[in-house]
Amino acid sequence: MRALYIGRFQPYHKGHHFVIKEIASQFDEIVIVIGSAQKSHELSDPFTAGERYIMISKSLRDDGVLNYYIVPVIDVNRNAVWVSHIESLIPPVDVVFTNNALVERLFKEEGYEVRKSPFFNRREYSGTEIRRRMLNGESWEDLVPKAVVEVVKEIDGVGRLKDLARTDILK
Ligand code: ATP
Ligand code: MG
């Protein structure tokens, strides 16, 4: 059996990591879709699909998880065809894991079994919270796998976010 997990992973954090490891242990294979793959260098989407790809693959490899495929998928901005867009890019899957109501609805309408994944420390293990901490110079490193800390350092991710927040308007 093959499972599907979808996220934006801006950045990949320990909440995603716990859920994905759990699914990977229960299924033969897990397909991880990196959504909004075309986006980067925006305050709510700072990292490229390639950067997110290595965050996920290095973190899973470090923990000995090998039964995954990562597929970046760009937005189509048409909910009615979104599932078939994803189907055209991924291996066939039997079960879809999501906590997002719209994603659940769209996959159910196409006949998929959709399951909810448990939340882990959602208050802190949250992309929004991690980006906020990066911007404010607070400590964020404990909220992501070690490999993600290394990738963010390699690409100067924190510096990028801070530059994105600057404006050319004098205050
Ligand atoms: P953002 O705040 O940028 O939306 P996010 O933390 O919600 O980031 P996403 O990439 O949007 O991360 O989420 C992908 C999937 O991971 C969603 O189904 C989301 O509900 C789930 N998820 C997010 N945080 C956790 C967590 N702490 N534990 C378990 N699942 C999580
Ligand atoms: Mg989210």
JSON list of C-alpha atoms and ligand atoms in Angstrom, two decimals:
[
{"chain": "A", "resi": 1, "resn": "MET", "atom": "CA", "xyz": [0.00, 0.00, 0.00]},
{"chain": "A", "resi": 2, "resn": "ARG", "atom": "CA", "xyz": [1.21, 3.50, -0.87]},
{"chain": "A", "resi": 3, "resn": "ALA", "atom": "CA", "xyz": [0.27, 6.67, 1.04]},
{"chain": "A", "resi": 4, "resn": "LEU", "atom": "CA", "xyz": [0.24, 10.33, 0.00]},
{"chain": "A", "resi": 5, "resn": "TYR", "atom": "CA", "xyz": [1.24, 13.28, 2.20]},
{"chain": "A", "resi": 6, "resn": "ILE", "atom": "CA", "xyz": [1.00, 16.87, 0.99]},
{"chain": "A", "resi": 7, "resn": "GLY", "atom": "CA", "xyz": [2.55, 20.02, 2.44]},
{"chain": "A", "resi": 8, "resn": "ARG", "atom": "CA", "xyz": [4.30, 23.26, 1.57]},
{"chain": "A", "resi": 9, "resn": "PHE", "atom": "CA", "xyz": [7.14, 22.57, 4.01]},
{"chain": "A", "resi": 10, "resn": "GLN", "atom": "CA", "xyz": [8.16, 26.23, 4.47]},
{"chain": "A", "resi": 11, "resn": "PRO", "atom": "CA", "xyz": [10.24, 24.90, 6.20]},
{"chain": "A", "resi": 12, "resn": "TYR", "atom": "CA", "xyz": [10.09, 21.14, 6.87]},
{"chain": "A", "resi": 13, "resn": "HIS", "atom": "CA", "xyz": [9.73, 20.79, 10.67]},
{"chain": "A", "resi": 14, "resn": "LYS", "atom": "CA", "xyz": [9.52, 18.17, 13.40]},
{"chain": "A", "resi": 15, "resn": "GLY", "atom": "CA", "xyz": [5.70, 18.00, 13.18]},
{"chain": "A", "resi": 16, "resn": "HIS", "atom": "CA", "xyz": [5.93, 16.94, 9.51]},
{"chain": "A", "resi": 17, "resn": "HIS", "atom": "CA", "xyz": [8.86, 14.65, 10.33]},
{"chain": "A", "resi": 18, "resn": "PHE", "atom": "CA", "xyz": [7.04, 12.72, 13.08]},
{"chain": "A", "resi": 19, "resn": "VAL", "atom": "CA", "xyz": [3.95, 12.21, 10.92]},
{"chain": "A", "resi": 20, "resn": "ILE", "atom": "CA", "xyz": [5.89, 11.15, 7.84]},
{"chain": "A", "resi": 21, "resn": "LYS", "atom": "CA", "xyz": [8.05, 8.68, 9.78]},
{"chain": "A", "resi": 22, "resn": "GLU", "atom": "CA", "xyz": [4.90, 7.18, 11.32]},
{"chain": "A", "resi": 23, "resn": "ILE", "atom": "CA", "xyz": [3.19, 6.80, 7.91]},
{"chain": "A", "resi": 24, "resn": "ALA", "atom": "CA", "xyz": [6.39, 5.43, 6.36]},
{"chain": "A", "resi": 25, "resn": "SER", "atom": "CA", "xyz": [6.51, 2.73, 9.06]},
{"chain": "A", "resi": 26, "resn": "GLN", "atom": "CA", "xyz": [2.90, 1.69, 8.40]},
{"chain": "A", "resi": 27, "resn": "PHE", "atom": "CA", "xyz": [2.90, 1.70, 4.59]},
{"chain": "A", "resi": 28, "resn": "ASP", "atom": "CA", "xyz": [5.11, 0.12, 1.95]},
{"chain": "A", "resi": 29, "resn": "GLU", "atom": "CA", "xyz": [5.87, 3.54, 0.48]},
{"chain": "A", "resi": 30, "resn": "ILE", "atom": "CA", "xyz": [5.00, 7.20, 1.08]},
{"chain": "A", "resi": 31, "resn": "VAL", "atom": "CA", "xyz": [4.72, 9.82, -1.65]},
{"chain": "A", "resi": 32, "resn": "ILE", "atom": "CA", "xyz": [5.49, 13.32, -0.35]},
{"chain": "A", "resi": 33, "resn": "VAL", "atom": "CA", "xyz": [4.16, 16.15, -2.50]},
{"chain": "A", "resi": 34, "resn": "ILE", "atom": "CA", "xyz": [5.86, 19.53, -2.11]},
{"chain": "A", "resi": 35, "resn": "GLY", "atom": "CA", "xyz": [2.98, 21.92, -2.86]},
{"chain": "A", "resi": 36, "resn": "SER", "atom": "CA", "xyz": [3.25, 25.44, -4.30]},
{"chain": "A", "resi": 37, "resn": "ALA", "atom": "CA", "xyz": [6.55, 24.27, -5.78]},
{"chain": "A", "resi": 38, "resn": "GLN", "atom": "CA", "xyz": [6.86, 27.39, -7.98]},
{"chain": "A", "resi": 39, "resn": "LYS", "atom": "CA", "xyz": [6.96, 29.69, -4.96]},
{"chain": "A", "resi": 40, "resn": "SER", "atom": "CA", "xyz": [10.07, 31.00, -3.20]},
{"chain": "A", "resi": 41, "resn": "HIS", "atom": "CA", "xyz": [11.54, 34.24, -1.91]},
{"chain": "A", "resi": 42, "resn": "GLU", "atom": "CA", "xyz": [8.23, 35.33, -0.34]},
{"chain": "A", "resi": 43, "resn": "LEU", "atom": "CA", "xyz": [7.70, 35.91, 3.38]},
{"chain": "A", "resi": 44, "resn": "SER", "atom": "CA", "xyz": [5.24, 33.03, 3.70]},
{"chain": "A", "resi": 45, "resn": "ASP", "atom": "CA", "xyz": [7.04, 30.88, 1.07]},
{"chain": "A", "resi": 46, "resn": "PRO", "atom": "CA", "xyz": [10.75, 31.65, 1.42]},
{"chain": "A", "resi": 47, "resn": "PHE", "atom": "CA", "xyz": [12.32, 28.37, 0.23]},
{"chain": "A", "resi": 48, "resn": "THR", "atom": "CA", "xyz": [12.55, 26.94, -3.28]},
{"chain": "A", "resi": 49, "resn": "ALA", "atom": "CA", "xyz": [11.21, 23.48, -4.14]},
{"chain": "A", "resi": 50, "resn": "GLY", "atom": "CA", "xyz": [14.80, 22.22, -4.42]},
{"chain": "A", "resi": 51, "resn": "GLU", "atom": "CA", "xyz": [15.71, 23.60, -1.00]},
{"chain": "A", "resi": 52, "resn": "ARG", "atom": "CA", "xyz": [12.61, 21.99, 0.53]},
{"chain": "A", "resi": 53, "resn": "TYR", "atom": "CA", "xyz": [13.45, 18.76, -1.30]},
{"chain": "A", "resi": 54, "resn": "ILE", "atom": "CA", "xyz": [16.86, 18.45, 0.37]},
{"chain": "A", "resi": 55, "resn": "MET", "atom": "CA", "xyz": [15.41, 19.46, 3.78]},
{"chain": "A", "resi": 56, "resn": "ILE", "atom": "CA", "xyz": [13.03, 16.48, 3.57]},
{"chain": "A", "resi": 57, "resn": "SER", "atom": "CA", "xyz": [15.34, 13.94, 1.94]},
{"chain": "A", "resi": 58, "resn": "LYS", "atom": "CA", "xyz": [18.34, 14.60, 4.23]},
{"chain": "A", "resi": 59, "resn": "SER", "atom": "CA", "xyz": [16.14, 14.51, 7.37]},
{"chain": "A", "resi": 60, "resn": "LEU", "atom": "CA", "xyz": [14.56, 11.18, 6.39]},
{"chain": "A", "resi": 61, "resn": "ARG", "atom": "CA", "xyz": [17.87, 9.67, 5.30]},
{"chain": "A", "resi": 62, "resn": "ASP", "atom": "CA", "xyz": [19.45, 10.67, 8.64]},
{"chain": "A", "resi": 63, "resn": "ASP", "atom": "CA", "xyz": [16.73, 8.65, 10.40]},
{"chain": "A", "resi": 64, "resn": "GLY", "atom": "CA", "xyz": [17.12, 5.64, 8.10]},
{"chain": "A", "resi": 65, "resn": "VAL", "atom": "CA", "xyz": [13.81, 6.15, 6.27]},
{"chain": "A", "resi": 66, "resn": "LEU", "atom": "CA", "xyz": [14.20, 5.16, 2.62]},
{"chain": "A", "resi": 67, "resn": "ASN", "atom": "CA", "xyz": [10.72, 4.17, 1.38]},
{"chain": "A", "resi": 68, "resn": "TYR", "atom": "CA", "xyz": [9.67, 7.61, 0.14]},
{"chain": "A", "resi": 69, "resn": "TYR", "atom": "CA", "xyz": [9.33, 9.52, -3.11]},
{"chain": "A", "resi": 70, "resn": "ILE", "atom": "CA", "xyz": [9.30, 13.32, -3.21]},
{"chain": "A", "resi": 71, "resn": "VAL", "atom": "CA", "xyz": [7.37, 15.06, -6.00]},
{"chain": "A", "resi": 72, "resn": "PRO", "atom": "CA", "xyz": [7.31, 18.87, -6.28]},
{"chain": "A", "resi": 73, "resn": "VAL", "atom": "CA", "xyz": [3.98, 20.11, -7.69]},
{"chain": "A", "resi": 74, "resn": "ILE", "atom": "CA", "xyz": [3.24, 23.67, -8.84]},
{"chain": "A", "resi": 75, "resn": "ASP", "atom": "CA", "xyz": [-0.16, 25.28, -8.18]},
{"chain": "A", "resi": 76, "resn": "VAL", "atom": "CA", "xyz": [-2.85, 25.15, -10.84]},
{"chain": "A", "resi": 77, "resn": "ASN", "atom": "CA", "xyz": [-5.19, 27.60, -9.08]},
{"chain": "A", "resi": 78, "resn": "ARG", "atom": "CA", "xyz": [-8.23, 25.56, -10.14]},
{"chain": "A", "resi": 79, "resn": "ASN", "atom": "CA", "xyz": [-9.50, 23.40, -7.29]},
{"chain": "A", "resi": 80, "resn": "ALA", "atom": "CA", "xyz": [-11.72, 21.31, -9.58]},
{"chain": "A", "resi": 81, "resn": "VAL", "atom": "CA", "xyz": [-8.73, 19.93, -11.49]},
{"chain": "A", "resi": 82, "resn": "TRP", "atom": "CA", "xyz": [-6.15, 19.96, -8.72]},
{"chain": "A", "resi": 83, "resn": "VAL", "atom": "CA", "xyz": [-6.44, 16.25, -7.82]},
{"chain": "A", "resi": 84, "resn": "SER", "atom": "CA", "xyz": [-6.05, 15.13, -11.42]},
{"chain": "A", "resi": 85, "resn": "HIS", "atom": "CA", "xyz": [-3.09, 17.52, -11.76]},
{"chain": "A", "resi": 86, "resn": "ILE", "atom": "CA", "xyz": [-1.43, 15.77, -8.81]},
{"chain": "A", "resi": 87, "resn": "GLU", "atom": "CA", "xyz": [-2.38, 12.33, -10.16]},
{"chain": "A", "resi": 88, "resn": "SER", "atom": "CA", "xyz": [-0.62, 13.18, -13.41]},
{"chain": "A", "resi": 89, "resn": "LEU", "atom": "CA", "xyz": [2.67, 13.65, -11.55]},
{"chain": "A", "resi": 90, "resn": "ILE", "atom": "CA", "xyz": [2.78, 11.05, -8.75]},
{"chain": "A", "resi": 91, "resn": "PRO", "atom": "CA", "xyz": [2.89, 7.25, -8.51]},
{"chain": "A", "resi": 92, "resn": "PRO", "atom": "CA", "xyz": [-0.57, 5.75, -7.79]},
{"chain": "A", "resi": 93, "resn": "VAL", "atom": "CA", "xyz": [-1.58, 5.99, -4.09]},
{"chain": "A", "resi": 94, "resn": "ASP", "atom": "CA", "xyz": [-4.16, 4.16, -1.96]},
{"chain": "A", "resi": 95, "resn": "VAL", "atom": "CA", "xyz": [-4.62, 6.53, 0.99]},
{"chain": "A", "resi": 96, "resn": "VAL", "atom": "CA", "xyz": [-4.28, 10.30, 1.39]},
{"chain": "A", "resi": 97, "resn": "PHE", "atom": "CA", "xyz": [-3.19, 11.87, 4.71]},
{"chain": "A", "resi": 98, "resn": "THR", "atom": "CA", "xyz": [-4.19, 15.47, 5.37]},
{"chain": "A", "resi": 99, "resn": "ASN", "atom": "CA", "xyz": [-5.58, 17.77, 8.05]},
{"chain": "A", "resi": 100, "resn": "ASN", "atom": "CA", "xyz": [-6.69, 20.37, 5.51]},
{"chain": "A", "resi": 101, "resn": "ALA", "atom": "CA", "xyz": [-10.48, 20.41, 4.97]},
{"chain": "A", "resi": 102, "resn": "LEU", "atom": "CA", "xyz": [-10.30, 21.48, 1.31]},
{"chain": "A", "resi": 103, "resn": "VAL", "atom": "CA", "xyz": [-7.67, 18.87, 0.43]},
{"chain": "A", "resi": 104, "resn": "GLU", "atom": "CA", "xyz": [-9.79, 16.24, 2.21]},
{"chain": "A", "resi": 105, "resn": "ARG", "atom": "CA", "xyz": [-12.91, 17.30, 0.30]},
{"chain": "A", "resi": 106, "resn": "LEU", "atom": "CA", "xyz": [-11.19, 17.34, -3.11]},
{"chain": "A", "resi": 107, "resn": "PHE", "atom": "CA", "xyz": [-9.62, 13.88, -2.72]},
{"chain": "A", "resi": 108, "resn": "LYS", "atom": "CA", "xyz": [-12.83, 12.37, -1.29]},
{"chain": "A", "resi": 109, "resn": "GLU", "atom": "CA", "xyz": [-14.79, 13.65, -4.29]},
{"chain": "A", "resi": 110, "resn": "GLU", "atom": "CA", "xyz": [-12.38, 11.69, -6.49]},
{"chain": "A", "resi": 111, "resn": "GLY", "atom": "CA", "xyz": [-13.02, 8.54, -4.46]},
{"chain": "A", "resi": 112, "resn": "TYR", "atom": "CA", "xyz": [-9.88, 8.43, -2.32]},
{"chain": "A", "resi": 113, "resn": "GLU", "atom": "CA", "xyz": [-9.69, 7.19, 1.25]},
{"chain": "A", "resi": 114, "resn": "VAL", "atom": "CA", "xyz": [-8.61, 10.22, 3.28]},
{"chain": "A", "resi": 115, "resn": "ARG", "atom": "CA", "xyz": [-7.21, 9.93, 6.81]},
{"chain": "A", "resi": 116, "resn": "LYS", "atom": "CA", "xyz": [-6.31, 12.61, 9.33]},
{"chain": "A", "resi": 117, "resn": "SER", "atom": "CA", "xyz": [-2.78, 12.64, 10.70]},
{"chain": "A", "resi": 118, "resn": "PRO", "atom": "CA", "xyz": [-2.19, 13.43, 14.40]},
{"chain": "A", "resi": 119, "resn": "PHE", "atom": "CA", "xyz": [-0.77, 16.82, 15.39]},
{"chain": "A", "resi": 120, "resn": "PHE", "atom": "CA", "xyz": [2.50, 17.03, 17.32]},
{"chain": "A", "resi": 121, "resn": "ASN", "atom": "CA", "xyz": [3.07, 20.14, 19.42]},
{"chain": "A", "resi": 122, "resn": "ARG", "atom": "CA", "xyz": [1.25, 22.20, 16.76]},
{"chain": "A", "resi": 123, "resn": "ARG", "atom": "CA", "xyz": [1.80, 25.48, 18.64]},
{"chain": "A", "resi": 124, "resn": "GLU", "atom": "CA", "xyz": [5.58, 25.32, 18.08]},
{"chain": "A", "resi": 125, "resn": "TYR", "atom": "CA", "xyz": [5.96, 22.79, 15.27]},
{"chain": "A", "resi": 126, "resn": "SER", "atom": "CA", "xyz": [4.43, 25.17, 12.74]},
{"chain": "A", "resi": 127, "resn": "GLY", "atom": "CA", "xyz": [5.89, 26.76, 9.62]},
{"chain": "A", "resi": 128, "resn": "THR", "atom": "CA", "xyz": [4.32, 30.11, 10.52]},
{"chain": "A", "resi": 129, "resn": "GLU", "atom": "CA", "xyz": [5.84, 30.06, 14.03]},
{"chain": "A", "resi": 130, "resn": "ILE", "atom": "CA", "xyz": [9.28, 29.03, 12.72]},
{"chain": "A", "resi": 131, "resn": "ARG", "atom": "CA", "xyz": [9.33, 31.81, 10.09]},
{"chain": "A", "resi": 132, "resn": "ARG", "atom": "CA", "xyz": [8.24, 34.31, 12.77]},
{"chain": "A", "resi": 133, "resn": "ARG", "atom": "CA", "xyz": [11.10, 33.24, 15.03]},
{"chain": "A", "resi": 134, "resn": "MET", "atom": "CA", "xyz": [13.64, 33.40, 12.20]},
{"chain": "A", "resi": 135, "resn": "LEU", "atom": "CA", "xyz": [12.56, 36.95, 11.36]},
{"chain": "A", "resi": 136, "resn": "ASN", "atom": "CA", "xyz": [12.65, 38.09, 15.00]},
{"chain": "A", "resi": 137, "resn": "GLY", "atom": "CA", "xyz": [16.06, 36.60, 15.73]},
{"chain": "A", "resi": 138, "resn": "GLU", "atom": "CA", "xyz": [14.56, 34.05, 18.15]},
{"chain": "A", "resi": 139, "resn": "SER", "atom": "CA", "xyz": [15.69, 30.46, 18.51]},
{"chain": "A", "resi": 140, "resn": "TRP", "atom": "CA", "xyz": [14.03, 28.14, 15.96]},
{"chain": "A", "resi": 141, "resn": "GLU", "atom": "CA", "xyz": [16.61, 25.38, 15.58]},
{"chain": "A", "resi": 142, "resn": "ASP", "atom": "CA", "xyz": [14.95, 22.99, 18.08]},
{"chain": "A", "resi": 143, "resn": "LEU", "atom": "CA", "xyz": [11.74, 22.94, 16.02]},
{"chain": "A", "resi": 144, "resn": "VAL", "atom": "CA", "xyz": [13.27, 21.34, 12.90]},
{"chain": "A", "resi": 145, "resn": "PRO", "atom": "CA", "xyz": [15.37, 18.22, 12.21]},
{"chain": "A", "resi": 146, "resn": "LYS", "atom": "CA", "xyz": [19.15, 18.79, 12.34]},
{"chain": "A", "resi": 147, "resn": "ALA", "atom": "CA", "xyz": [19.48, 18.48, 8.56]},
{"chain": "A", "resi": 148, "resn": "VAL", "atom": "CA", "xyz": [17.07, 21.40, 8.11]},
{"chain": "A", "resi": 149, "resn": "VAL", "atom": "CA", "xyz": [19.24, 23.62, 10.33]},
{"chain": "A", "resi": 150, "resn": "GLU", "atom": "CA", "xyz": [22.18, 22.79, 8.05]},
{"chain": "A", "resi": 151, "resn": "VAL", "atom": "CA", "xyz": [20.26, 23.49, 4.83]},
{"chain": "A", "resi": 152, "resn": "VAL", "atom": "CA", "xyz": [18.92, 26.83, 6.15]},
{"chain": "A", "resi": 153, "resn": "LYS", "atom": "CA", "xyz": [22.47, 27.83, 7.16]},
{"chain": "A", "resi": 154, "resn": "GLU", "atom": "CA", "xyz": [23.90, 26.73, 3.78]},
{"chain": "A", "resi": 155, "resn": "ILE", "atom": "CA", "xyz": [21.49, 28.96, 1.85]},
{"chain": "A", "resi": 156, "resn": "ASP", "atom": "CA", "xyz": [21.46, 31.80, 4.44]},
{"chain": "A", "resi": 157, "resn": "GLY", "atom": "CA", "xyz": [17.72, 31.27, 4.84]},
{"chain": "A", "resi": 158, "resn": "VAL", "atom": "CA", "xyz": [17.40, 33.57, 7.83]},
{"chain": "A", "resi": 159, "resn": "GLY", "atom": "CA", "xyz": [19.22, 36.37, 6.00]},
{"chain": "A", "resi": 160, "resn": "ARG", "atom": "CA", "xyz": [16.91, 35.83, 3.02]},
{"chain": "A", "resi": 161, "resn": "LEU", "atom": "CA", "xyz": [13.78, 36.14, 5.19]},
{"chain": "A", "resi": 162, "resn": "LYS", "atom": "CA", "xyz": [15.10, 39.31, 6.82]},
{"chain": "A", "resi": 163, "resn": "ASP", "atom": "CA", "xyz": [15.86, 40.83, 3.41]},
{"chain": "A", "resi": 164, "resn": "LEU", "atom": "CA", "xyz": [12.35, 39.93, 2.21]},
{"chain": "A", "resi": 165, "resn": "ALA", "atom": "CA", "xyz": [10.91, 41.81, 5.19]},
{"chain": "A", "resi": 166, "resn": "ARG", "atom": "CA", "xyz": [12.85, 44.99, 4.46]},
{"chain": "A", "resi": 167, "resn": "THR", "atom": "CA", "xyz": [11.20, 47.77, 2.50]},
{"chain": "A", "resi": 168, "resn": "ASP", "atom": "CA", "xyz": [12.62, 50.78, 0.69]},
{"chain": "A", "resi": 169, "resn": "ILE", "atom": "CA", "xyz": [10.29, 53.11, 2.56]},
{"chain": "A", "resi": 170, "resn": "LEU", "atom": "CA", "xyz": [11.90, 55.25, 5.25]},
{"chain": "A", "resi": 171, "resn": "LYS", "atom": "CA", "xyz": [10.11, 55.02, 8.56]},
{"chain": "B", "resi": 1, "resn": "ATP", "atom": "P1", "xyz": [2.36, 27.03, 7.58]},
{"chain": "B", "resi": 1, "resn": "ATP", "atom": "O1", "xyz": [2.21, 27.60, 8.97]},
{"chain": "B", "resi": 1, "resn": "ATP", "atom": "O2", "xyz": [3.34, 27.73, 6.72]},
{"chain": "B", "resi": 1, "resn": "ATP", "atom": "O3", "xyz": [1.03, 26.75, 6.92]},
{"chain": "B", "resi": 1, "resn": "ATP", "atom": "P2", "xyz": [2.51, 24.25, 8.47]},
{"chain": "B", "resi": 1, "resn": "ATP", "atom": "O4", "xyz": [3.28, 24.00, 9.73]},
{"chain": "B", "resi": 1, "resn": "ATP", "atom": "O5", "xyz": [1.00, 24.27, 8.58]},
{"chain": "B", "resi": 1, "resn": "ATP", "atom": "O6", "xyz": [3.07, 25.59, 7.82]},
{"chain": "B", "resi": 1, "resn": "ATP", "atom": "P3", "xyz": [2.26, 22.85, 5.99]},
{"chain": "B", "resi": 1, "resn": "ATP", "atom": "O7", "xyz": [3.35, 22.53, 5.03]},
{"chain": "B", "resi": 1, "resn": "ATP", "atom": "O8", "xyz": [1.27, 23.91, 5.66]},
{"chain": "B", "resi": 1, "resn": "ATP", "atom": "O9", "xyz": [2.97, 23.21, 7.41]},
{"chain": "B", "resi": 1, "resn": "ATP", "atom": "O10", "xyz": [1.48, 21.53, 6.41]},
{"chain": "B", "resi": 1, "resn": "ATP", "atom": "C1", "xyz": [1.53, 20.31, 5.74]},
{"chain": "B", "resi": 1, "resn": "ATP", "atom": "C2", "xyz": [0.73, 19.32, 6.55]},
{"chain": "B", "resi": 1, "resn": "ATP", "atom": "O11", "xyz": [1.38, 19.12, 7.81]},
{"chain": "B", "resi": 1, "resn": "ATP", "atom": "C3", "xyz": [-0.69, 19.80, 6.88]},
{"chain": "B", "resi": 1, "resn": "ATP", "atom": "O12", "xyz": [-1.59, 18.71, 6.73]},
{"chain": "B", "resi": 1, "resn": "ATP", "atom": "C4", "xyz": [-0.58, 20.22, 8.31]},
{"chain": "B", "resi": 1, "resn": "ATP", "atom": "O13", "xyz": [-1.82, 20.09, 8.99]},
{"chain": "B", "resi": 1, "resn": "ATP", "atom": "C5", "xyz": [0.44, 19.23, 8.85]},
{"chain": "B", "resi": 1, "resn": "ATP", "atom": "N1", "xyz": [1.13, 19.70, 10.04]},
{"chain": "B", "resi": 1, "resn": "ATP", "atom": "C6", "xyz": [1.61, 20.94, 10.25]},
{"chain": "B", "resi": 1, "resn": "ATP", "atom": "N2", "xyz": [2.16, 21.04, 11.49]},
{"chain": "B", "resi": 1, "resn": "ATP", "atom": "C7", "xyz": [2.02, 19.82, 12.07]},
{"chain": "B", "resi": 1, "resn": "ATP", "atom": "C8", "xyz": [2.37, 19.28, 13.37]},
{"chain": "B", "resi": 1, "resn": "ATP", "atom": "N3", "xyz": [2.95, 20.03, 14.31]},
{"chain": "B", "resi": 1, "resn": "ATP", "atom": "N4", "xyz": [2.07, 17.99, 13.61]},
{"chain": "B", "resi": 1, "resn": "ATP", "atom": "C9", "xyz": [1.48, 17.24, 12.67]},
{"chain": "B", "resi": 1, "resn": "ATP", "atom": "N5", "xyz": [1.10, 17.67, 11.45]},
{"chain": "B", "resi": 1, "resn": "ATP", "atom": "C10", "xyz": [1.38, 18.95, 11.14]},
{"chain": "B", "resi": 2, "resn": "MG", "atom": "MG", "xyz": [-0.27, 24.98, 6.95]}
]
